[in-house]
CSV table of C-alpha atoms in Angstrom, one decimal:
chain,number,residue,atom,x,y,z
A,1,UNK,CA,-7.7,22.7,11.5
A,2,UNK,CA,-5.6,19.6,11.1
A,3,UNK,CA,-2.0,20.2,11.8
A,4,UNK,CA,0.8,18.0,10.6
A,5,UNK,CA,4.3,19.1,11.7
A,6,UNK,CA,7.7,17.7,10.7
A,7,UNK,CA,10.8,18.1,12.9
A,8,UNK,CA,13.0,19.9,10.4
A,9,UNK,CA,12.4,21.9,7.2
A,10,UNK,CA,16.0,21.4,6.0
A,11,UNK,CA,18.5,18.8,7.0
A,12,UNK,CA,22.1,18.0,5.8
A,13,UNK,CA,23.6,14.7,6.7
A,14,UNK,CA,26.7,12.7,5.7
A,15,UNK,CA,26.7,9.4,3.9
A,16,UNK,CA,26.4,6.5,6.3
A,17,UNK,CA,24.7,8.5,9.1
A,18,UNK,CA,21.5,7.3,10.7
A,19,UNK,CA,18.8,9.8,10.1
A,20,UNK,CA,15.5,10.3,11.9
A,21,UNK,CA,12.6,12.3,10.4
A,22,UNK,CA,9.8,12.9,12.8
A,23,UNK,CA,6.2,13.7,12.0
A,24,UNK,CA,3.4,14.6,14.4
A,25,UNK,CA,-0.3,15.2,13.8
A,26,UNK,CA,-2.7,16.6,16.3
A,27,UNK,CA,-6.1,15.3,15.0
A,28,UNK,CA,-6.1,11.8,16.2
A,29,UNK,CA,-5.8,10.4,12.7
A,30,UNK,CA,-5.3,6.6,12.4
A,31,UNK,CA,-3.4,6.7,9.1
A,32,UNK,CA,0.0,8.2,8.6
A,33,UNK,CA,2.2,8.2,5.5
A,34,UNK,CA,5.7,9.0,4.4
A,35,UNK,CA,6.4,10.0,0.8
A,36,UNK,CA,9.4,11.2,-1.0
A,37,UNK,CA,9.1,13.7,-3.9
A,38,UNK,CA,11.7,14.0,-6.6
A,39,UNK,CA,11.6,16.1,-9.8
A,40,UNK,CA,9.9,14.2,-12.6
A,41,UNK,CA,8.9,11.3,-10.4
A,42,UNK,CA,6.0,12.8,-8.4
A,43,UNK,CA,5.2,11.5,-5.0
A,44,UNK,CA,6.2,8.0,-4.1
A,45,UNK,CA,5.0,6.2,-1.0
A,46,UNK,CA,7.7,4.9,1.2
A,47,UNK,CA,5.7,3.5,4.2
A,48,UNK,CA,2.4,3.9,5.8
A,49,UNK,CA,0.8,3.0,9.1
A,50,UNK,CA,-2.9,2.5,10.0
A,51,UNK,CA,-2.5,2.0,13.7
A,52,UNK,CA,0.1,2.2,16.5
A,53,UNK,CA,2.9,-0.3,15.9
A,54,UNK,CA,1.4,-1.3,12.5
A,55,UNK,CA,3.2,-0.5,9.3
A,56,UNK,CA,2.9,-1.4,5.7
A,57,UNK,CA,5.5,-1.0,2.9
A,58,UNK,CA,4.8,1.4,0.2
A,59,UNK,CA,6.3,1.4,-3.3
A,60,UNK,CA,9.9,2.3,-2.4
A,61,UNK,CA,10.7,1.0,1.2
A,62,UNK,CA,14.3,-0.1,0.5
A,63,UNK,CA,16.8,1.7,2.7
A,64,UNK,CA,14.1,3.0,5.0
A,65,UNK,CA,12.3,1.9,8.2
A,66,UNK,CA,9.6,3.4,10.3
A,67,UNK,CA,8.4,3.5,13.8
A,68,UNK,CA,5.0,4.3,15.3
A,69,UNK,CA,5.0,4.0,19.0
A,70,UNK,CA,2.3,6.6,19.6
A,71,UNK,CA,-0.8,7.4,17.5
A,72,UNK,CA,0.2,11.0,16.8
A,73,UNK,CA,3.9,10.3,15.9
A,74,UNK,CA,5.3,8.5,12.8
A,75,UNK,CA,9.1,8.4,12.4
A,76,UNK,CA,11.0,7.7,9.2
A,77,UNK,CA,14.5,6.2,9.7
A,78,UNK,CA,17.3,6.1,7.2
A,79,UNK,CA,19.5,3.4,8.6
A,80,UNK,CA,22.6,4.4,6.6
A,81,UNK,CA,22.0,7.5,4.5
A,82,UNK,CA,23.1,7.5,0.9
A,83,UNK,CA,23.3,10.3,-1.6
A,84,UNK,CA,20.4,8.9,-3.6
A,85,UNK,CA,18.2,9.5,-0.6
A,86,UNK,CA,18.6,13.3,-1.1
A,87,UNK,CA,15.0,14.4,-1.6
A,88,UNK,CA,12.0,16.2,-0.2
A,89,UNK,CA,10.2,14.0,2.4
A,90,UNK,CA,6.5,14.6,3.0
A,91,UNK,CA,4.5,13.3,5.9
A,92,UNK,CA,0.7,13.0,5.7
A,93,UNK,CA,-2.2,11.8,7.9
A,94,UNK,CA,-5.8,10.8,7.4
A,95,UNK,CA,-8.8,9.4,9.2
A,96,UNK,CA,-9.6,5.7,8.7
A,97,UNK,CA,-13.2,6.5,8.0
A,98,UNK,CA,-14.9,9.4,6.2
A,99,UNK,CA,-13.2,10.6,3.1
A,100,UNK,CA,-9.6,9.5,3.6
A,101,UNK,CA,-8.4,13.0,2.7
A,102,UNK,CA,-4.7,13.2,3.4
A,103,UNK,CA,-3.3,16.3,5.2
A,104,UNK,CA,0.3,17.0,4.5
A,105,UNK,CA,3.1,18.4,6.6
A,106,UNK,CA,5.4,21.2,5.4
A,107,UNK,CA,8.1,18.7,4.2
A,108,UNK,CA,11.7,18.1,5.1
A,109,UNK,CA,14.3,18.7,2.4
A,110,UNK,CA,17.1,16.3,3.1
A,111,UNK,CA,20.5,16.6,1.6
A,112,UNK,CA,23.0,13.7,2.0
A,113,UNK,CA,26.6,14.6,1.1
B,1,UNK,CA,-1.8,-1.9,-9.9
B,2,UNK,CA,-3.5,1.5,-10.0
B,3,UNK,CA,-2.0,4.0,-12.4
B,4,UNK,CA,-2.9,7.6,-12.5
B,5,UNK,CA,-2.0,9.8,-15.4
B,6,UNK,CA,-2.3,13.6,-15.7
B,7,UNK,CA,-2.1,15.7,-18.8
B,8,UNK,CA,-0.7,18.0,-19.7
B,9,UNK,CA,2.3,17.8,-17.4
B,10,UNK,CA,3.3,21.4,-18.3
B,11,UNK,CA,0.9,24.1,-19.1
B,12,UNK,CA,1.7,27.7,-19.9
B,13,UNK,CA,-1.3,30.0,-20.3
B,14,UNK,CA,-2.2,33.6,-20.4
B,15,UNK,CA,-4.2,35.4,-17.8
B,16,UNK,CA,-7.9,35.5,-18.6
B,17,UNK,CA,-7.9,32.2,-20.6
B,18,UNK,CA,-9.6,29.0,-19.7
B,19,UNK,CA,-8.1,25.5,-19.7
B,20,UNK,CA,-8.7,22.0,-18.4
B,21,UNK,CA,-6.3,19.5,-16.7
B,22,UNK,CA,-7.2,15.8,-17.1
B,23,UNK,CA,-6.6,13.0,-14.7
B,24,UNK,CA,-7.1,9.4,-15.9
B,25,UNK,CA,-6.9,6.4,-13.7
B,26,UNK,CA,-6.7,2.7,-14.5
B,27,UNK,CA,-8.9,0.8,-12.0
B,28,UNK,CA,-12.2,1.3,-10.4
B,29,UNK,CA,-12.4,4.0,-7.7
B,30,UNK,CA,-14.9,6.5,-6.6
B,31,UNK,CA,-12.7,8.7,-4.5
B,32,UNK,CA,-10.5,11.3,-6.1
B,33,UNK,CA,-8.5,14.3,-4.7
B,34,UNK,CA,-7.0,17.4,-6.1
B,35,UNK,CA,-4.0,19.1,-4.4
B,36,UNK,CA,-2.0,22.2,-5.1
B,37,UNK,CA,1.7,22.6,-4.5
B,38,UNK,CA,3.5,25.9,-4.6
B,39,UNK,CA,7.3,25.9,-5.3
B,40,UNK,CA,9.2,24.7,-2.2
B,41,UNK,CA,6.0,24.1,-0.3
B,42,UNK,CA,3.9,21.1,0.7
B,43,UNK,CA,0.6,19.9,-0.7
B,44,UNK,CA,-2.6,21.8,0.0
B,45,UNK,CA,-5.9,20.1,-0.4
B,46,UNK,CA,-8.2,21.6,-3.1
B,47,UNK,CA,-11.1,19.2,-3.7
B,48,UNK,CA,-12.4,15.9,-2.5
B,49,UNK,CA,-14.6,14.1,-5.0
B,50,UNK,CA,-16.4,11.1,-3.5
B,51,UNK,CA,-18.9,9.9,-6.1
B,52,UNK,CA,-19.7,9.6,-9.7
B,53,UNK,CA,-20.8,13.0,-11.1
B,54,UNK,CA,-19.4,15.0,-8.2
B,55,UNK,CA,-18.6,18.5,-9.0
B,56,UNK,CA,-16.9,21.0,-6.8
B,57,UNK,CA,-16.0,24.7,-7.4
B,58,UNK,CA,-13.8,27.1,-5.5
B,59,UNK,CA,-13.1,30.5,-7.1
B,60,UNK,CA,-11.8,30.0,-10.6
B,61,UNK,CA,-11.3,26.2,-10.2
B,62,UNK,CA,-13.9,23.5,-10.8
B,63,UNK,CA,-13.3,19.8,-10.4
B,64,UNK,CA,-15.5,17.0,-11.6
B,65,UNK,CA,-15.4,13.2,-11.5
B,66,UNK,CA,-16.7,10.6,-14.0
B,67,UNK,CA,-16.1,7.2,-12.4
B,68,UNK,CA,-17.4,5.3,-15.4
B,69,UNK,CA,-14.8,7.0,-17.7
B,70,UNK,CA,-12.2,6.9,-14.8
B,71,UNK,CA,-11.6,10.5,-15.5
B,72,UNK,CA,-11.5,13.7,-13.5
B,73,UNK,CA,-11.0,17.2,-14.8
B,74,UNK,CA,-9.8,20.4,-13.2
B,75,UNK,CA,-11.1,23.4,-15.1
B,76,UNK,CA,-9.5,26.8,-14.8
B,77,UNK,CA,-11.7,29.8,-15.7
B,78,UNK,CA,-10.2,33.2,-16.5
B,79,UNK,CA,-6.7,32.3,-15.1
B,80,UNK,CA,-4.8,34.7,-12.9
B,81,UNK,CA,-1.1,34.6,-12.0
B,82,UNK,CA,-1.9,33.5,-8.5
B,83,UNK,CA,-3.0,30.1,-9.9
B,84,UNK,CA,0.6,29.3,-11.0
B,85,UNK,CA,1.5,26.1,-9.1
B,86,UNK,CA,1.7,22.4,-9.6
B,87,UNK,CA,-1.6,20.5,-9.4
B,88,UNK,CA,-1.8,16.8,-8.4
B,89,UNK,CA,-4.7,14.4,-8.6
B,90,UNK,CA,-4.7,11.4,-6.4
B,91,UNK,CA,-7.0,8.3,-6.4
B,92,UNK,CA,-7.8,6.1,-3.5
B,93,UNK,CA,-7.3,2.4,-4.0
B,94,UNK,CA,-10.5,0.3,-3.7
B,95,UNK,CA,-9.4,-1.1,-0.4
B,96,UNK,CA,-7.4,0.6,2.3
B,97,UNK,CA,-6.4,4.2,2.7
B,98,UNK,CA,-3.6,4.5,0.2
B,99,UNK,CA,-3.7,7.2,-2.4
B,100,UNK,CA,-1.9,7.0,-5.8
B,101,UNK,CA,-0.8,10.3,-7.1
B,102,UNK,CA,-0.5,11.5,-10.7
B,103,UNK,CA,2.8,13.0,-11.9
B,104,UNK,CA,1.5,16.6,-11.4
B,105,UNK,CA,0.7,19.4,-13.8
B,106,UNK,CA,3.0,22.4,-13.6
B,107,UNK,CA,0.8,25.4,-14.4
B,108,UNK,CA,2.3,28.8,-15.3
B,109,UNK,CA,0.0,31.7,-15.8
B,110,UNK,CA,1.6,34.6,-17.7
B,111,UNK,CA,0.5,38.2,-17.5
């Protein structure tokens, strides 16, 4: 079974802090994704990566950056956390070939106070 | 820009009844995915539909894809309380690996 893990289930940070969210997958997937999910807005893509050191902006990249130094790990960085970044963050991964099905991690609920 | 719309967004139904959730999308694609999300949890894959006319069934849920109409349906047969969850459809863009998600349908099955 594909396993996608995220470093924290719940996180509370203060405004202005630098925040790191980590995602690790164990199935050698090329593609990795970061989404945020907010009530009434569905899932919105922040960034994705199709290879090590490669990244592409999604629909809402402002205020975020990412890092992919190893194939299995994709990090989301909030350079200076703000209250409007309070959200559920979901990581996903998929193979480049085959059916592109995305497998999701358990999510990190981030609260910025 | 690919747009994906689901309806209804909220569905309250009684146990034992049948109903259908619709997923419309705006541009050509032949890959569509259905996910389930329980409250406070992450997304779980339900169905992967990869071609026109594809039909998949698992228990009381059946999904189909009509790429010509740009429409997928998720049919619920004889609903039970355990099916209460939010259901998302997602469509793959014609190039690359991105998925665009619908807004989700929050299903509540009442005894």
